[in-house]
Every structure is written in structure tokens, then in C-alpha cells.
mmCIF file of C-alpha atoms in Angstrom:
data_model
loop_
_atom_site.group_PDB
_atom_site.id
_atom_site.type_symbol
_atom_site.label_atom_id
_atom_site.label_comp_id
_atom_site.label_asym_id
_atom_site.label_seq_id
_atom_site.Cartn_x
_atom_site.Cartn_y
_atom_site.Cartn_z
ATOM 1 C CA UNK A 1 0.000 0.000 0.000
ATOM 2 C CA UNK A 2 1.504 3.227 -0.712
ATOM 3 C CA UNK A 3 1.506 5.867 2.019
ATOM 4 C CA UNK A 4 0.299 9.758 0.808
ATOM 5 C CA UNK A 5 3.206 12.591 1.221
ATOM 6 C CA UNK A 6 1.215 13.389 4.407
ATOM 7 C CA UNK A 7 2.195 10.120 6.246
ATOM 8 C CA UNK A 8 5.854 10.348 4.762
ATOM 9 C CA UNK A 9 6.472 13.900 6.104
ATOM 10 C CA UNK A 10 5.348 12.715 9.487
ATOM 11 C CA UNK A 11 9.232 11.596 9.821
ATOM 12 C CA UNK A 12 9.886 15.044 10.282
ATOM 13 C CA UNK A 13 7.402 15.655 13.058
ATOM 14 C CA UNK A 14 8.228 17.917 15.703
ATOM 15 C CA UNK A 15 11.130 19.753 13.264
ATOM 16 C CA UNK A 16 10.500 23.249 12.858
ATOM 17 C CA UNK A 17 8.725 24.170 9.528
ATOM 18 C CA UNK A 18 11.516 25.773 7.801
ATOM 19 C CA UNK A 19 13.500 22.289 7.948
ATOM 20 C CA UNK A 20 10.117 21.056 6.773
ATOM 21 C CA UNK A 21 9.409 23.000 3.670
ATOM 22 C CA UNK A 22 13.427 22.140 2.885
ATOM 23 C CA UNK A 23 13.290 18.360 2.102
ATOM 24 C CA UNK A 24 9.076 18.284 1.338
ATOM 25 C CA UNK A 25 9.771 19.025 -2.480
ATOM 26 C CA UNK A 26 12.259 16.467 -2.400
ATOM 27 C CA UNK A 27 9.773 13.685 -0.594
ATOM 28 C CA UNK A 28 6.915 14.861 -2.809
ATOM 29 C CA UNK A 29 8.989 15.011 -6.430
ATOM 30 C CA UNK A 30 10.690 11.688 -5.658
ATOM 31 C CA UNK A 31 14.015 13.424 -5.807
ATOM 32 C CA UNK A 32 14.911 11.968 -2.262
ATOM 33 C CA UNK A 33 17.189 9.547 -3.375
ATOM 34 C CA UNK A 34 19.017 11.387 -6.053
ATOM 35 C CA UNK A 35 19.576 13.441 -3.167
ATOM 36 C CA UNK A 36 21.415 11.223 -1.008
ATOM 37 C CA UNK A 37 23.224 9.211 -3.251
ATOM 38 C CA UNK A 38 24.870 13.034 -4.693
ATOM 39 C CA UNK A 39 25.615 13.274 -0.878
ATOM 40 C CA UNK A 40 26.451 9.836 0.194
ATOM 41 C CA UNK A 41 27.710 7.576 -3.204
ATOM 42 C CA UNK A 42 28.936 4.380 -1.169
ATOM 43 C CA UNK A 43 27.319 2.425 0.720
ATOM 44 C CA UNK A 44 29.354 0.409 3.919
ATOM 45 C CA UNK A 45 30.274 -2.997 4.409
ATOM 46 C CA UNK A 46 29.473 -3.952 7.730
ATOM 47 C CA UNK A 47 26.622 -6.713 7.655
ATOM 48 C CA UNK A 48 27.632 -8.974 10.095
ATOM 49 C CA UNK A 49 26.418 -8.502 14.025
ATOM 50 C CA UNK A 50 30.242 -9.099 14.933
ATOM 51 C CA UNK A 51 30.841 -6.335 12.451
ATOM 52 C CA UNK A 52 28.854 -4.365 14.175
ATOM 53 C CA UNK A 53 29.629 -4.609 17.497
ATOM 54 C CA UNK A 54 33.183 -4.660 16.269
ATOM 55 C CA UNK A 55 32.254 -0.691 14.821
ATOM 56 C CA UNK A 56 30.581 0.453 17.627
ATOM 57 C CA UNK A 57 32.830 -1.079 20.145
ATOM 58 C CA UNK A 58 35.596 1.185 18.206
ATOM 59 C CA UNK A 59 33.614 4.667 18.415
ATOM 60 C CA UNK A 60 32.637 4.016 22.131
ATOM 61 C CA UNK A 61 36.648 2.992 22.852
ATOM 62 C CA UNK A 62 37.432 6.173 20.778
ATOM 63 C CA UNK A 63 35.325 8.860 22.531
ATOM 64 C CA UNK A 64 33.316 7.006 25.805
ATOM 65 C CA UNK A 65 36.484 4.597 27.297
ATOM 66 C CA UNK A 66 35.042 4.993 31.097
ATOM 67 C CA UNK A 67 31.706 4.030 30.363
ATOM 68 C CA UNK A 68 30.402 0.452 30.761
ATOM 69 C CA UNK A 69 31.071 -1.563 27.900
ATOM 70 C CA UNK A 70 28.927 -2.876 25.328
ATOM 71 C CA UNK A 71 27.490 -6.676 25.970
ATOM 72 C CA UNK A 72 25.867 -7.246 22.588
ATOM 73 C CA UNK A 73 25.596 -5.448 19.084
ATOM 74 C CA UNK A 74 23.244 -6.886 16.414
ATOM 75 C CA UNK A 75 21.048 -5.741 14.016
ATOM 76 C CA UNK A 76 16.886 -6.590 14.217
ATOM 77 C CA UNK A 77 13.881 -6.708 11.652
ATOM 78 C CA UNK A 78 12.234 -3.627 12.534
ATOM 79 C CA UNK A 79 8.635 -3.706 11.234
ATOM 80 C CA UNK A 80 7.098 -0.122 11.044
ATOM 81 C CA UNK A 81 9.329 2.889 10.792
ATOM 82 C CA UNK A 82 7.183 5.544 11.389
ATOM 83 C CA UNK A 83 6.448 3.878 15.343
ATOM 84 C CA UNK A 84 9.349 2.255 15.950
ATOM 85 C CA UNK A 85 13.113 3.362 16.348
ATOM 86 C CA UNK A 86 16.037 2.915 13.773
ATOM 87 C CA UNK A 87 17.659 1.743 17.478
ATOM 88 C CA UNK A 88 17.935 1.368 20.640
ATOM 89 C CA UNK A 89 19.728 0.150 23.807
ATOM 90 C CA UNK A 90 18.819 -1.604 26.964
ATOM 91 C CA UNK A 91 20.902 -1.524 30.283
ATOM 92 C CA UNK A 92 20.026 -4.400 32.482
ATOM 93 C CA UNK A 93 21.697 -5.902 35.216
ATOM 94 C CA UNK A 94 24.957 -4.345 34.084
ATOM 95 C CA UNK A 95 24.646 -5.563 30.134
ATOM 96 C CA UNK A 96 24.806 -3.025 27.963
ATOM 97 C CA UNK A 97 22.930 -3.729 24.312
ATOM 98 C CA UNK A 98 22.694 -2.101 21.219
ATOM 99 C CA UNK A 99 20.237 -2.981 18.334
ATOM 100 C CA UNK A 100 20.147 -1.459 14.938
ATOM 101 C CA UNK A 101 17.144 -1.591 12.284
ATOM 102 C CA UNK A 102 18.186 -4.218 10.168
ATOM 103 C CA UNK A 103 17.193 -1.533 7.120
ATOM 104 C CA UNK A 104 20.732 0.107 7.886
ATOM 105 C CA UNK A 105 22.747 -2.023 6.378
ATOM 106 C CA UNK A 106 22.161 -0.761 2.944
ATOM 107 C CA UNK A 107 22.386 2.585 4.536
ATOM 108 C CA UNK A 108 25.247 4.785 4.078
ATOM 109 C CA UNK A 109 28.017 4.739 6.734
ATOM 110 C CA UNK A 110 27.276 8.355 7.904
ATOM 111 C CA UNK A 111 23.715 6.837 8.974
ATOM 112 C CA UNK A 112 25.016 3.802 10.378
ATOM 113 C CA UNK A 113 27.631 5.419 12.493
ATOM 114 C CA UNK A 114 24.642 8.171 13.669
ATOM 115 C CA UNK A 115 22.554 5.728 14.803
ATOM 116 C CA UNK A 116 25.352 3.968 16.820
ATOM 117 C CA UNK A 117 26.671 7.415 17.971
ATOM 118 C CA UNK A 118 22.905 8.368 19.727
ATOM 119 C CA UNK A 119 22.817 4.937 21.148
ATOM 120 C CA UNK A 120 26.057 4.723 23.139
ATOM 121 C CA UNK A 121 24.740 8.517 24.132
ATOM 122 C CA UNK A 122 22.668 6.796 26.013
ATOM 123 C CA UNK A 123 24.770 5.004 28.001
ATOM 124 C CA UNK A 124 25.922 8.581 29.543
ATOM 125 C CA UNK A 125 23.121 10.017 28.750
ATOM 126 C CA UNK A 126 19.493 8.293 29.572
ATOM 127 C CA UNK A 127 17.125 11.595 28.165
ATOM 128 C CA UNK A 128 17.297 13.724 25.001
ATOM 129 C CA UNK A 129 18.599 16.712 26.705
ATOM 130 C CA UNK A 130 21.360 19.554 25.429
ATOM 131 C CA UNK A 131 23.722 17.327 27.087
ATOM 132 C CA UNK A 132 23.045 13.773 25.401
ATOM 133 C CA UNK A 133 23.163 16.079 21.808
ATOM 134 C CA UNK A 134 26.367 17.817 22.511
ATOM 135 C CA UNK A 135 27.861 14.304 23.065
ATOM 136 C CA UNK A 136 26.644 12.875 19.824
ATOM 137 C CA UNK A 137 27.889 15.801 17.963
ATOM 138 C CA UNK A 138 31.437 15.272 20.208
ATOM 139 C CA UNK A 139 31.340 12.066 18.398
ATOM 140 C CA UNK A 140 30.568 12.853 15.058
ATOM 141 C CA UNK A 141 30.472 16.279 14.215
ATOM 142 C CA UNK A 142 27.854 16.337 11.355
ATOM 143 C CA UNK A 143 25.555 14.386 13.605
ATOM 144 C CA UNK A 144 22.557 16.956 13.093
ATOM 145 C CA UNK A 145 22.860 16.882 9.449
ATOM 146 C CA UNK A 146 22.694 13.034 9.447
ATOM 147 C CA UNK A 147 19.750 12.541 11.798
ATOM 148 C CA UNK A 148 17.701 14.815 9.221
ATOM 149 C CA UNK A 149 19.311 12.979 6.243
ATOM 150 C CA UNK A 150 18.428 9.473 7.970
ATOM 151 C CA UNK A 151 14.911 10.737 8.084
ATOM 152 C CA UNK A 152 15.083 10.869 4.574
ATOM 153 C CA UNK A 153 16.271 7.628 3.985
ATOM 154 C CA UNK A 154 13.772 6.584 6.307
ATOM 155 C CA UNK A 155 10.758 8.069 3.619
ATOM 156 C CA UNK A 156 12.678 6.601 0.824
ATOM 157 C CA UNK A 157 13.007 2.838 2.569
ATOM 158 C CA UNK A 158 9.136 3.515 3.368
ATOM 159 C CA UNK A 159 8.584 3.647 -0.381
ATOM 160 C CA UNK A 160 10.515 0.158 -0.835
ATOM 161 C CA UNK A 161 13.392 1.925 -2.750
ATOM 162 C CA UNK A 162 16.939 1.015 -2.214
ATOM 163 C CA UNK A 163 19.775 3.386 -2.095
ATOM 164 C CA UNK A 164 22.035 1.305 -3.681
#
């Protein structure tokens, strides 16, 4: 079933209008993944779970060393998009887990390492405050710019189009 432009701008919900009205055209003209391919031409290799826990392990060493460590990485079949999250983490009894929407691995790396990047936040960092987004942009810079572009992706992926 397709979705109307309505339900696909809904990714943007709760951004202010003018970033809104900047990627709308783009959703609505089917231009979105021109767009990021101009931006993003190659894709990453990291498909594997131990790949992946491998990557993150390496940002949290790089910019987080004092904070627990991470038990488990893996990607998971995420079912719904616009309800569920591209990831998330769970601290229980000490462990420390990361899952990633299994959609990401045809994702650029930019995306990929976003995604990991807001969910080791959280192990500092439990709420979305000033502080948790200062640290993700601590550990990757263009963080803001990617979170907006995976929302993007996120319409395009919606659509069942591939990025690469």
C-alpha cells in the first residue's frame, strides 16, 4: 500500500517548519534519493552482528572509554518505521545492548555510524537533553545533518526503494 506525502512527512514531526518545507519538495517530487546518493555515493560494508559490534565497540573505545562496555551489538527486523526506532539500547543488570534496524545495512556509513553514535549517548546520557546532543555531535560532528538525512532515507526505505 503506498503511504500519501502526508504520512511520509510525518518523519519530520516535531522539526520546525523551515526544515520542513526544505526536504518536502524532495519527498513529494521523488528526488529523495538522487539526493542522497549526490551526498552519500557508497554504501558500507558492515553486515555482520560481529561487524557491528566490532564498529561500535571502536567509536565508544574512541570517545566514551570509562563508560560500561557494550554486551551485545546486532542488528533486528524492525517492522514499522514511522512507530518504531532505527535503534535502541537496553541496560540491564549491568549488560549493555545495542540494536540497529536491520534496514541500515544498505544505509550509508554516515547513517550507520549516527545511529550507533545516539545509542552509546545513552549510556551517559538516559534523556534527550542539550547534554546527550552535545555528546553525539562530540562524536561525530555532522551528527545533526545526518539525523535529518536518515529521516530521509527513512521516507525513501518507506517507499521500498533502495539506495544502492
Amino acid at each position: 500500500m503506498l503511504q500519501t506525502c502526508m504520512t511520509k512527512i510525518d518523519y519530520f514531526q516535531g522539526y520546525p517548519q523551515n526544515i520542513r518545507d526544505q526536504f518536502e519538495p524532495l519527498i513529494k517530487n521523488g528526488e529523495v534519493r538522487s539526493y542522497l546518493l549526490n551526498k552519500y555515493p557508497i554504501g558500507h560494508q558492515i553486515n555482520s552482528d560481529k561487524q557491528l559490534y566490532e564498529y561500535a565497540n571502536k567509536l565508544k573505545q574512541s570517545f566514551m572509554k570509562k563508560s560500561p562496555p557494550i554486551t551485545k551489538v546486532k542488528y533486528v527486523k524492525q517492522k514499522n518505521l514511522i512507530f518504531t526506532a532505527l535503534g535502541d539500547h537496553t541496560s540491564i543488570s549491568g549488560k549493555h545492548e545495542i540494536r540497529i534496524a536491520v534496514c541500515l545495512k544498505n544505509a550509508p556509513e554516515e547513517m550507520l555510524q549516527m545511529l550507533v553514535v545516539h545509542e552509546l549517548a545513552h549510556f551517559q546520557e538516559k534523556d534527550h537533553t542539550r547534554a546527550f546532543y552535545n555528546l553525539c555531535v562530540h562524536m561525530q560532528p555532522d551528527y545533526c545533518d545526518v539525523e535529518v538525512d536518515t529521516l530521509l532515507y527513512q521516507s525513501m526505505v518507506d517507499q521500498d526503494e533502495k539506495l544502492y
